[in-house]
Short mmCIF file of C-alpha atoms in Angstrom, two decimals:
data_model
loop_
_atom_site.label_atom_id
_atom_site.label_comp_id
_atom_site.label_asym_id
_atom_site.label_seq_id
_atom_site.Cartn_x
_atom_site.Cartn_y
_atom_site.Cartn_z
CA MET J 1 129.32 353.63 174.17
CA LYS J 2 126.22 351.49 174.73
CA ASN J 3 126.00 350.59 171.02
CA LEU J 4 129.69 349.70 170.88
CA PHE J 5 129.31 347.39 173.90
CA THR J 6 126.39 345.60 172.21
CA ILE J 7 128.38 344.99 169.00
CA LEU J 8 131.38 343.61 170.88
CA PHE J 9 129.15 341.33 172.95
CA PHE J 10 127.50 339.65 169.94
CA PHE J 11 130.52 339.62 167.60
CA PRO J 12 131.81 336.16 168.73
CA CYS J 13 128.34 334.72 168.00
CA PHE J 14 128.43 336.08 164.47
CA VAL J 15 131.85 334.59 163.84
CA TYR J 16 130.77 331.23 165.22
CA ALA J 17 127.66 331.14 163.04
CA GLN J 18 129.74 331.90 159.94
CA LYS J 19 132.02 328.94 160.65
CA THR J 20 129.07 326.60 161.08
CA ASP J 21 127.46 327.57 157.72
CA THR J 22 130.78 327.19 155.89
CA ALA J 23 131.23 323.68 157.21
CA LYS J 24 127.88 322.61 155.76
CA ILE J 25 128.65 323.77 152.19
CA LYS J 26 129.21 320.90 149.71
CA SER J 27 130.90 321.08 146.32
CA VAL J 28 128.73 320.21 143.31
CA ILE J 29 130.25 319.71 139.84
CA LEU J 30 127.84 320.91 137.15
CA LYS J 31 127.63 319.41 133.68
CA GLU J 32 129.65 321.13 130.98
CA VAL J 33 127.76 323.65 128.85
CA THR J 34 128.95 324.63 125.37
CA VAL J 35 127.83 328.04 124.12
CA THR J 36 127.48 327.84 120.33
CA ASP J 37 125.66 331.07 119.51
CA VAL J 38 123.91 334.11 120.91
CA ARG J 39 120.21 333.56 121.54
CA ALA J 40 117.76 336.38 120.96
CA ILE J 41 115.44 336.87 123.93
CA THR J 42 112.58 338.07 121.71
CA GLY J 43 112.87 335.15 119.29
CA MET J 44 114.10 337.47 116.52
CA GLY J 45 117.70 337.79 115.47
CA TYR J 46 119.84 338.56 112.46
CA LEU J 47 122.31 336.63 110.35
CA GLY J 48 125.92 337.70 110.68
CA GLU J 49 128.13 338.96 107.89
CA GLN J 50 128.79 335.31 107.02
CA SER J 51 126.71 332.35 108.10
CA GLY J 52 126.72 328.79 106.82
CA HIS J 53 129.42 329.69 104.25
CA ILE J 54 127.13 332.32 102.69
CA ILE J 55 127.80 336.07 102.62
CA TYR J 56 125.07 338.24 104.18
CA SER J 57 127.08 341.42 104.71
CA GLY J 58 125.11 344.51 103.70
CA LYS J 59 121.85 342.58 103.32
CA LYS J 60 118.54 342.84 105.17
CA THR J 61 118.08 339.60 107.12
CA GLU J 62 115.97 338.18 109.94
CA VAL J 63 116.16 334.92 111.88
CA ILE J 64 113.18 333.60 113.82
CA LEU J 65 113.95 331.06 116.57
CA LEU J 66 110.89 328.87 117.03
CA ASP J 67 111.66 327.62 120.55
CA SER J 68 111.77 331.25 121.76
CA LEU J 69 108.25 332.05 120.56
CA ASP J 70 104.83 331.57 122.06
CA ALA J 71 103.06 330.45 118.88
CA ASN J 72 100.43 327.89 117.90
CA THR J 73 102.63 325.56 115.84
CA ALA J 74 100.10 322.71 115.66
CA GLN J 75 97.97 324.52 113.06
CA ASN J 76 101.14 325.10 111.01
CA ASN J 77 100.16 328.65 110.14
CA PRO J 78 103.37 330.51 109.21
CA ARG J 79 101.55 333.83 109.62
CA GLN J 80 101.70 333.50 113.40
CA VAL J 81 105.48 333.21 113.21
CA LEU J 82 106.45 335.25 110.15
CA GLY J 83 104.12 338.03 111.28
CA ARG J 84 107.03 339.27 113.36
CA VAL J 85 108.94 340.17 110.18
CA PRO J 86 108.41 343.86 109.26
CA GLY J 87 106.79 344.50 105.88
CA ALA J 88 105.34 341.02 105.41
CA ASN J 89 102.02 340.49 103.58
CA TYR J 90 99.96 337.29 103.59
CA SER J 91 97.49 335.56 101.35
CA GLU J 92 95.54 332.88 103.22
CA THR J 93 93.44 330.57 101.03
CA GLU J 94 92.79 327.70 103.42
CA GLY J 95 89.25 328.96 104.01
CA GLY J 96 88.49 328.17 100.36
CA GLY J 97 90.26 324.84 100.56
CA PHE J 98 93.43 325.78 98.68
CA PRO J 99 96.54 324.57 100.53
CA SER J 100 99.07 327.03 99.13
CA ASN J 101 99.07 330.05 101.45
CA GLY J 102 101.41 332.81 100.38
CA ILE J 103 103.78 335.46 101.69
CA GLY J 104 105.30 338.55 100.12
CA PHE J 105 107.34 341.49 101.37
CA ARG J 106 107.06 345.26 100.98
CA GLY J 107 103.97 345.31 98.79
CA LEU J 108 104.89 342.42 96.47
CA ASN J 109 102.15 339.97 95.51
CA PRO J 110 101.84 337.40 98.33
CA THR J 111 99.59 335.00 96.38
CA GLN J 112 101.05 331.48 96.71
CA SER J 113 104.50 333.02 97.42
CA ILE J 114 105.15 333.58 93.71
CA GLU J 115 107.52 336.47 94.49
CA THR J 116 109.52 334.54 97.11
CA ASN J 117 112.13 331.81 96.83
CA THR J 118 111.02 329.17 99.37
CA ARG J 119 113.57 326.67 100.69
CA GLN J 120 114.03 323.99 103.33
CA ASN J 121 117.52 323.40 104.73
CA GLY J 122 118.87 325.50 101.87
CA TYR J 123 117.27 323.72 98.89
CA ASN J 124 114.23 324.41 96.72
CA ILE J 125 110.81 322.98 97.70
CA THR J 126 108.57 324.84 95.24
CA ALA J 127 106.70 323.22 92.37
CA ASP J 128 108.75 324.88 89.63
CA LEU J 129 111.29 327.63 90.26
CA PHE J 130 110.60 329.39 86.99
CA GLY J 131 107.14 328.81 85.58
CA TYR J 132 105.13 327.80 88.66
CA PRO J 133 106.89 328.94 91.87
CA GLU J 134 104.11 327.87 94.26
CA THR J 135 104.66 325.98 97.50
CA TYR J 136 102.25 323.25 98.59
CA TYR J 137 104.56 321.48 101.04
CA LEU J 138 105.83 323.29 104.12
CA PRO J 139 107.43 321.54 107.09
CA PRO J 140 105.36 321.53 110.30
CA LEU J 141 106.54 324.29 112.59
CA GLU J 142 107.13 321.78 115.41
CA ALA J 143 110.04 320.43 113.34
CA VAL J 144 111.55 323.82 112.49
CA GLU J 145 114.51 325.12 114.49
CA ARG J 146 114.65 328.54 112.85
CA ILE J 147 113.40 330.46 109.84
CA GLU J 148 115.86 332.59 107.88
CA VAL J 149 114.53 335.52 105.85
CA ILE J 150 116.82 337.25 103.35
CA ARG J 151 115.31 340.13 101.40
CA GLY J 152 115.55 340.76 97.67
CA SER J 153 119.27 341.47 97.76
CA SER J 154 119.71 337.70 98.02
CA SER J 155 119.11 337.39 94.27
CA LEU J 156 122.83 337.20 93.46
CA GLN J 157 123.41 334.03 95.49
CA PHE J 158 119.97 332.43 95.35
CA GLY J 159 118.60 333.49 91.97
CA SER J 160 115.30 334.95 90.87
CA GLN J 161 112.43 336.48 92.87
CA PHE J 162 112.24 340.10 93.95
CA GLY J 163 110.86 339.10 97.35
CA GLY J 164 113.99 337.32 98.52
CA VAL J 165 114.35 333.97 100.26
CA ILE J 166 112.61 332.18 103.12
CA ASN J 167 114.59 329.19 104.39
CA TYR J 168 113.03 326.76 106.89
CA VAL J 169 115.90 325.14 108.82
CA LEU J 170 114.82 321.88 110.45
CA LYS J 171 116.01 320.47 113.73
CA LYS J 172 118.77 317.86 113.97
CA GLY J 173 119.11 314.86 116.22
CA ASN J 174 120.38 315.41 119.78
CA PRO J 175 124.18 314.95 119.49
CA ASN J 176 124.39 313.80 123.14
CA LYS J 177 121.85 310.95 122.93
CA PRO J 178 121.65 307.85 120.74
CA PHE J 179 117.86 308.05 120.66
CA GLU J 180 115.31 310.70 121.56
CA PHE J 181 111.56 310.64 121.00
CA SER J 182 109.22 313.63 121.07
CA THR J 183 105.46 313.77 120.64
CA GLN J 184 102.84 316.50 120.62
CA GLN J 185 99.10 315.82 120.40
CA THR J 186 96.76 318.75 119.80
CA GLY J 187 93.01 319.06 119.53
CA GLY J 188 90.88 322.08 118.74
CA GLY J 189 87.63 323.42 117.42
CA TYR J 190 86.05 322.40 114.11
CA GLY J 191 87.33 318.85 114.44
CA LEU J 192 91.02 319.79 114.53
CA PHE J 193 93.41 317.03 115.54
CA SER J 194 97.17 317.16 115.03
CA SER J 195 99.63 314.44 115.98
CA TYR J 196 103.33 315.30 115.67
CA ASN J 197 106.00 312.69 116.47
CA SER J 198 109.76 312.85 115.95
CA ILE J 199 112.88 310.81 116.62
CA GLY J 200 116.53 311.80 116.53
CA GLY J 201 119.94 311.16 117.96
CA GLN J 202 123.60 310.44 117.34
CA LEU J 203 124.94 306.97 116.50
CA GLY J 204 128.69 307.13 116.09
CA LYS J 205 129.41 309.33 113.09
CA VAL J 206 125.76 309.46 112.02
CA ASN J 207 123.29 312.10 113.16
CA TYR J 208 119.66 311.41 112.29
CA PHE J 209 116.30 313.15 112.62
CA GLY J 210 112.84 312.35 111.35
CA PHE J 211 109.24 313.33 111.96
CA ALA J 212 105.72 312.37 110.97
CA GLN J 213 102.71 314.62 111.38
CA TYR J 214 99.09 313.66 110.83
CA LYS J 215 96.48 316.40 110.80
CA ARG J 216 92.76 316.49 110.13
CA SER J 217 90.12 319.19 110.39
CA ASP J 218 86.52 319.81 109.38
CA GLY J 219 87.26 323.50 108.75
CA TRP J 220 85.36 326.58 109.89
CA ARG J 221 83.18 326.51 106.75
CA PRO J 222 81.06 323.64 105.42
CA ASN J 223 82.75 321.46 102.79
CA SER J 224 86.23 322.21 104.20
CA TYR J 225 87.40 318.75 105.26
CA LEU J 226 91.16 318.24 105.41
CA LYS J 227 93.42 315.31 106.14
CA GLN J 228 97.16 315.48 105.72
CA LEU J 229 100.29 313.45 106.40
CA SER J 230 103.73 315.04 106.19
CA GLY J 231 107.04 313.41 106.96
CA PHE J 232 110.79 313.88 106.84
CA GLY J 233 113.88 311.76 107.33
CA GLY J 234 117.44 313.06 107.39
CA LEU J 235 120.87 311.49 107.90
CA GLU J 236 124.23 313.25 108.23
CA TYR J 237 127.39 311.15 108.12
CA LYS J 238 130.63 312.77 109.25
CA ALA J 239 133.24 310.68 107.46
CA THR J 240 136.21 312.71 108.71
CA ASN J 241 136.81 316.04 110.39
CA ARG J 242 136.83 317.56 106.91
CA LEU J 243 134.21 315.58 104.98
CA LYS J 244 130.52 314.97 105.64
CA PHE J 245 127.55 313.70 103.64
CA GLY J 246 123.81 314.13 104.05
CA LEU J 247 120.64 312.56 102.68
CA GLU J 248 117.10 313.89 103.22
CA TYR J 249 113.61 312.94 102.09
CA SER J 250 110.44 315.02 102.53
CA LEU J 251 106.90 313.96 101.72
CA LEU J 252 103.35 315.28 101.80
CA ARG J 253 100.11 313.38 101.31
CA ASN J 254 96.82 315.22 101.59
CA ARG J 255 93.19 315.34 100.54
CA ILE J 256 91.32 318.61 100.83
CA GLN J 257 87.71 319.53 100.18
CA MET J 258 87.48 323.03 98.72
CA ALA J 259 84.55 325.08 99.95
CA GLY J 260 84.73 327.39 96.94
CA GLY J 261 84.36 331.13 96.63
CA LEU J 262 81.48 333.49 97.31
CA SER J 263 80.04 336.43 95.43
CA ASP J 264 79.94 339.78 97.23
CA ALA J 265 76.22 339.35 97.93
CA GLN J 266 76.70 335.83 99.29
CA PHE J 267 79.58 336.95 101.48
CA LYS J 268 77.53 339.80 102.91
CA THR J 269 74.68 337.43 103.73
CA ASP J 270 76.82 334.69 105.30
CA SER J 271 80.61 334.81 105.12
CA ARG J 272 80.86 331.17 106.22
CA ALA J 273 78.50 329.76 103.61
CA SER J 274 79.62 327.23 100.99
CA PHE J 275 77.87 326.23 97.78
CA ARG J 276 80.49 323.79 96.54
CA GLY J 277 80.43 320.31 98.06
CA ARG J 278 82.09 318.37 95.23
CA ASN J 279 85.44 320.13 94.87
CA TRP J 280 88.57 318.21 95.94
CA ILE J 281 92.30 318.68 95.60
CA SER J 282 95.32 316.52 96.38
CA SER J 283 98.99 317.51 96.16
CA PRO J 284 101.38 314.61 96.95
CA TRP J 285 104.91 315.98 97.32
CA ASN J 286 108.24 314.11 97.21
CA ILE J 287 111.64 315.76 97.60
CA ILE J 288 114.88 313.80 97.97
CA THR J 289 118.14 315.68 98.55
CA GLY J 290 121.79 314.71 98.66
CA LYS J 291 124.47 316.87 100.25
CA ALA J 292 128.25 316.84 100.54
CA GLU J 293 130.60 319.30 102.21
CA TYR J 294 134.39 319.26 102.25
CA LYS J 295 136.70 321.46 104.29
CA LEU J 296 139.67 322.12 102.02
CA THR J 297 141.51 324.23 104.62
CA ASP J 298 140.64 325.91 107.89
CA HIS J 299 139.23 328.83 105.88
CA THR J 300 137.97 327.20 102.65
CA PHE J 301 134.84 325.09 102.19
CA ILE J 302 133.19 323.52 99.17
CA SER J 303 129.65 322.11 99.19
CA LEU J 304 127.34 320.34 96.75
CA THR J 305 123.55 320.09 97.14
CA SER J 306 121.23 318.34 94.71
CA ALA J 307 117.44 318.23 95.24
CA LEU J 308 115.03 316.15 93.15
CA ASN J 309 111.34 317.09 93.24
CA ASN J 310 108.79 314.58 91.90
CA SER J 311 105.37 315.89 92.85
CA ASN J 312 101.81 316.30 91.65
CA ARG J 313 98.66 318.36 91.97
CA SER J 314 95.30 316.77 91.11
CA LEU J 315 91.96 318.55 91.17
CA VAL J 316 88.37 317.46 90.57
CA TRP J 317 85.79 320.22 90.82
CA ARG J 318 82.71 322.01 89.60
CA ASN J 319 84.58 324.85 87.93
CA GLU J 320 83.92 328.53 88.43
CA ASP J 321 82.40 329.11 84.98
CA GLY J 322 79.71 331.71 85.56
CA GLY J 323 81.41 332.89 88.74
CA PRO J 324 81.08 331.64 92.30
CA ALA J 325 77.38 332.56 92.32
CA SER J 326 76.57 329.91 89.69
CA ALA J 327 74.76 327.07 91.43
CA ASP J 328 76.09 323.53 91.64
CA GLY J 329 72.67 321.90 91.62
CA ILE J 330 70.79 319.09 89.94
CA ASP J 331 70.37 319.33 86.16
CA PRO J 332 66.61 318.85 85.49
CA GLU J 333 67.33 317.20 82.14
CA THR J 334 69.53 314.46 83.62
CA ASN J 335 68.24 314.53 87.19
CA ASP J 336 71.89 314.47 88.27
CA PHE J 337 74.76 316.85 88.99
CA VAL J 338 76.71 318.25 86.06
CA ASN J 339 79.99 316.53 85.29
CA ARG J 340 82.99 317.83 87.17
CA GLU J 341 86.31 318.81 85.59
CA VAL J 342 89.55 316.95 86.24
CA GLU J 343 92.94 318.67 86.25
CA ASN J 344 96.31 317.02 86.69
CA GLU J 345 99.75 318.59 86.99
CA THR J 346 103.03 316.72 87.42
CA PHE J 347 106.23 318.47 88.50
CA LYS J 348 109.64 316.90 87.95
CA ASN J 349 112.75 318.99 88.47
CA ASN J 350 116.28 318.90 89.77
CA THR J 351 118.16 321.79 91.36
CA THR J 352 121.90 321.36 91.91
CA GLU J 353 124.09 323.98 93.56
CA LEU J 354 127.88 323.90 93.89
CA ARG J 355 129.31 326.48 96.31
CA LEU J 356 132.78 327.62 97.35
CA PHE J 357 133.49 329.82 100.36
CA THR J 358 136.87 331.05 101.55
CA LYS J 359 138.34 333.67 103.84
CA TYR J 360 141.65 335.37 103.05
CA GLN J 361 143.79 338.35 103.98
CA THR J 362 145.75 340.61 101.64
CA GLY J 363 147.83 343.13 103.53
CA ASN J 364 145.51 344.89 105.96
CA VAL J 365 142.38 343.88 104.05
CA GLU J 366 140.37 340.88 105.18
CA GLY J 367 138.26 339.23 102.52
CA SER J 368 135.52 336.61 102.13
CA LEU J 369 134.73 335.07 98.77
CA ALA J 370 131.57 333.12 97.91
CA ALA J 371 131.20 331.65 94.44
CA GLY J 372 129.26 328.87 92.81
CA VAL J 373 126.92 327.71 90.10
CA ARG J 374 123.32 326.53 90.02
CA GLY J 375 121.91 324.11 87.48
CA TYR J 376 118.15 323.65 87.15
CA PHE J 377 116.29 321.22 84.92
CA GLY J 378 112.51 321.19 85.25
CA LYS J 379 109.43 319.83 83.49
CA LEU J 380 105.77 320.51 84.21
CA HIS J 381 103.07 318.40 82.53
CA ARG J 382 99.74 320.22 82.73
CA GLN J 383 96.46 318.53 81.77
CA GLY J 384 93.01 319.96 82.35
CA GLY J 385 89.42 320.23 81.26
CA GLY J 386 88.92 316.47 81.46
CA GLU J 387 85.34 315.22 81.77
CA GLY J 388 84.91 313.78 85.25
CA THR J 389 82.11 312.08 87.12
CA THR J 390 78.92 313.53 88.57
CA GLY J 391 79.82 312.23 92.03
CA THR J 392 80.63 314.08 95.23
CA ASP J 393 83.75 312.26 96.48
CA TYR J 394 87.38 312.59 95.46
CA ASP J 395 87.39 310.73 92.14
CA LEU J 396 89.75 311.47 89.23
CA THR J 397 88.05 309.05 86.83
CA LEU J 398 87.83 310.38 83.26
CA LEU J 399 84.75 309.59 81.16
CA ASP J 400 86.72 310.68 78.09
CA PRO J 401 90.45 309.79 78.06
CA ASN J 402 91.34 313.03 76.27
CA TYR J 403 91.91 316.23 78.20
CA GLU J 404 90.72 319.57 76.89
CA TYR J 405 94.30 320.81 77.03
CA ASP J 406 97.61 318.97 77.42
CA LEU J 407 100.82 320.99 77.68
CA ILE J 408 104.42 320.19 78.63
CA PHE J 409 106.60 323.06 79.87
CA SER J 410 110.33 322.65 80.40
CA THR J 411 113.10 324.93 81.65
CA ILE J 412 116.89 324.72 81.73
CA ASN J 413 118.82 327.23 83.84
CA ILE J 414 122.56 327.61 84.39
CA ALA J 415 123.65 330.41 86.72
CA PRO J 416 127.20 331.03 88.00
CA PHE J 417 127.66 333.72 90.66
CA ILE J 418 130.35 335.38 92.74
CA GLU J 419 130.36 337.75 95.73
CA ASN J 420 133.32 339.15 97.63
CA THR J 421 133.45 341.05 100.91
CA PHE J 422 136.34 343.46 101.48
CA LYS J 423 136.60 344.28 105.17
CA LEU J 424 138.31 347.59 105.94
CA GLY J 425 138.21 347.88 109.71
CA MET J 426 134.57 348.39 110.67
CA LEU J 427 133.49 348.89 107.04
CA SER J 428 132.57 346.00 104.72
CA ILE J 429 132.15 346.40 100.95
CA THR J 430 130.50 343.53 99.06
CA PRO J 431 130.22 343.63 95.25
CA GLY J 432 128.75 340.69 93.35
CA LEU J 433 127.77 339.33 89.93
CA ARG J 434 125.43 336.61 88.66
CA TYR J 435 125.03 335.37 85.09
CA GLU J 436 121.75 333.74 84.08
CA TYR J 437 121.09 331.47 81.11
CA ILE J 438 117.48 330.30 80.72
CA GLN J 439 115.87 328.12 78.07
CA SER J 440 112.07 327.78 78.12
CA LYS J 441 109.99 325.42 75.97
CA VAL J 442 106.31 324.54 75.67
CA LYS J 443 104.61 321.97 73.48
CA GLY J 444 101.18 320.35 73.37
CA TYR J 445 97.67 321.53 72.60
CA ASN J 446 94.90 323.65 74.10
CA PRO J 447 91.48 324.83 72.84
CA SER J 448 90.82 328.15 71.20
CA GLU J 449 88.96 330.83 73.11
CA ASP J 450 85.63 329.78 71.55
CA ASP J 451 86.44 326.03 71.91
CA GLU J 452 85.97 325.63 68.15
CA GLU J 453 89.46 324.33 67.35
CA ILE J 454 92.54 322.79 68.92
CA LEU J 455 95.64 324.96 69.03
CA LYS J 456 99.02 323.28 68.92
CA SER J 457 101.85 324.88 70.84
CA ASN J 458 105.53 324.52 70.03
CA TYR J 459 107.47 327.43 71.48
CA SER J 460 111.09 327.78 72.54
CA GLN J 461 113.07 330.72 73.82
CA SER J 462 116.60 331.13 75.17
CA ARG J 463 117.99 334.21 76.84
CA SER J 464 120.87 335.28 79.07
CA PHE J 465 121.72 338.34 81.11
CA LEU J 466 123.99 339.63 83.86
CA LEU J 467 122.93 340.77 87.34
CA ALA J 468 125.08 342.99 89.56
CA GLY J 469 124.89 344.24 93.11
CA LEU J 470 126.77 346.19 95.76
CA GLY J 471 126.38 346.11 99.53
CA LEU J 472 127.88 348.26 102.29
CA GLN J 473 127.92 347.64 106.03
CA TYR J 474 129.48 349.61 108.87
CA ASN J 475 129.60 347.93 112.28
CA LEU J 476 128.99 350.40 115.08
CA ASN J 477 129.46 347.71 117.74
CA TYR J 478 128.75 344.02 118.29
CA SER J 479 124.99 344.30 117.91
CA ASN J 480 124.42 347.44 115.80
CA ASN J 481 125.38 348.34 112.25
CA LEU J 482 124.49 350.56 109.34
CA TYR J 483 123.93 348.86 106.00
CA GLY J 484 122.75 349.48 102.46
CA ASN J 485 122.67 347.62 99.16
CA LEU J 486 121.48 347.90 95.59
CA THR J 487 120.97 344.64 93.70
CA GLN J 488 119.46 343.78 90.33
CA ALA J 489 116.79 341.06 90.26
CA TYR J 490 114.34 339.47 87.86
CA ARG J 491 111.21 337.33 87.74
CA PRO J 492 111.09 334.64 85.04
CA ILE J 493 108.28 334.36 82.51
CA ASP J 494 105.64 332.11 84.07
CA TYR J 495 104.08 329.26 82.13
CA SER J 496 100.68 330.93 81.82
CA SER J 497 102.32 333.65 79.71
CA LEU J 498 103.60 330.98 77.32
CA THR J 499 100.10 329.62 76.63
CA PRO J 500 98.15 331.19 73.71
CA LEU J 501 94.53 332.02 74.60
CA GLY J 502 92.93 332.00 71.15
CA SER J 503 93.41 331.15 67.51
CA ILE J 504 94.53 334.68 66.64
CA VAL J 505 96.77 335.01 69.72
CA GLN J 506 100.45 334.12 69.49
CA VAL J 507 103.17 334.06 72.10
CA ASN J 508 105.50 336.98 71.48
CA PRO J 509 108.93 335.53 70.62
CA ASP J 510 110.47 338.64 72.21
CA LEU J 511 108.68 338.10 75.53
CA LYS J 512 111.05 339.07 78.35
CA ASP J 513 111.43 338.37 82.03
CA SER J 514 110.43 341.08 84.49
CA GLN J 515 113.58 342.90 85.54
CA GLY J 516 114.34 345.54 88.14
CA TYR J 517 116.32 346.04 91.32
CA ASN J 518 116.08 345.90 95.10
CA MET J 519 117.43 348.58 97.41
CA ASP J 520 117.69 348.16 101.19
CA ALA J 521 119.03 350.56 103.78
#
């Protein structure tokens, strides 16, 4: 009874207090938020069955969201980000001064990413897709929105390489602001300084984004100086609700001192030592890309992408004849350094891809069709063994205008493809085909193995073949599925295999591309 009396006594006070608090509440209208996608808390996600008008059903995929990661992006080391991908292997050569780090998957050779198709915003950024698939330019990670990784089963839609595709998708301008500026200044040990600056925004029907990054470092070994400027500018014009155009330009300018290699004994004594102070490399990169996309119907899209690569790699160095243990000292006969070698490689290629994507329904079967064709035209001009100066700075001056070898490699590739997903309830079946036509040529001259004579090269080979694949996927629920696929793949003959090494050595006219298959489950 006593407790009941207490409750009844204080009840009016409680009611009065509730009325007072309610009277003080004010209404606040929050800004509208548009949810466009599901964000992975861990920074790792997966591509859906279709994404960006490309079929991924039944394939092994990963998506890394950069703004969800705690990573050191200023050093632009993809290992810190891509290390989250299972089965990845890395080859880091920056310690020796070589700018082309590499990545491979599931035991494939990671050196300079020769087993991986490397792209930016969906187009090729490698030196030469077929004979020299190395990547010197990579966008700074501060500019990357996400990284898409598609394993080897991607070969039907993206072409060669057993290791699959890595696609760096860059940020776009803020659609809600006419102008936005971002800057990030970073300093670190060994003279590291990185300055990243970007602009972006929306002006009417035009979305724009651009960045510039300057980076310099003294390196953690002697003779490892680096300075680099990379930049990008992109415009996207939405002409109508169905038609849009895009134009992008990427560049890289760098100068790198290469510390050189070490013998086992030298490495054991001092792993940070360097006995090469006159080795330099530069790899200016230029990629300009045009895009167009048209929405034929609510379920049918057609797109055209054409990327032109006009780039170079220049090297002046005391070569590794005699191995890394051979000294780069003063010649007592001349009282000067020995002459350095000069190498020069020019890459010019165009990759054009036309794609069609449509969704349809036949009876109770839902379907998605992706088809298209890729055309590739590439030329690599390789010159080397030129007699350079005895200096120590970056200097490509030739004392003799003739190179020791001078070769021109060219490739033509035409590749139509088609994939179709048949969706039967929770089960998706995706068969696909790709036809490859490749023409490879080489002409020029190079010395014999004993340097006694000049060998002239004039080689041409054409071949064609069909690739097939099949993928299965069963969706258990929204976030879990079972999948498996078996897809044929190939690796083209690289240009080094088309170069005879001696007077009695000939290039086999029946030389074939490496062929095999990928299986994921």
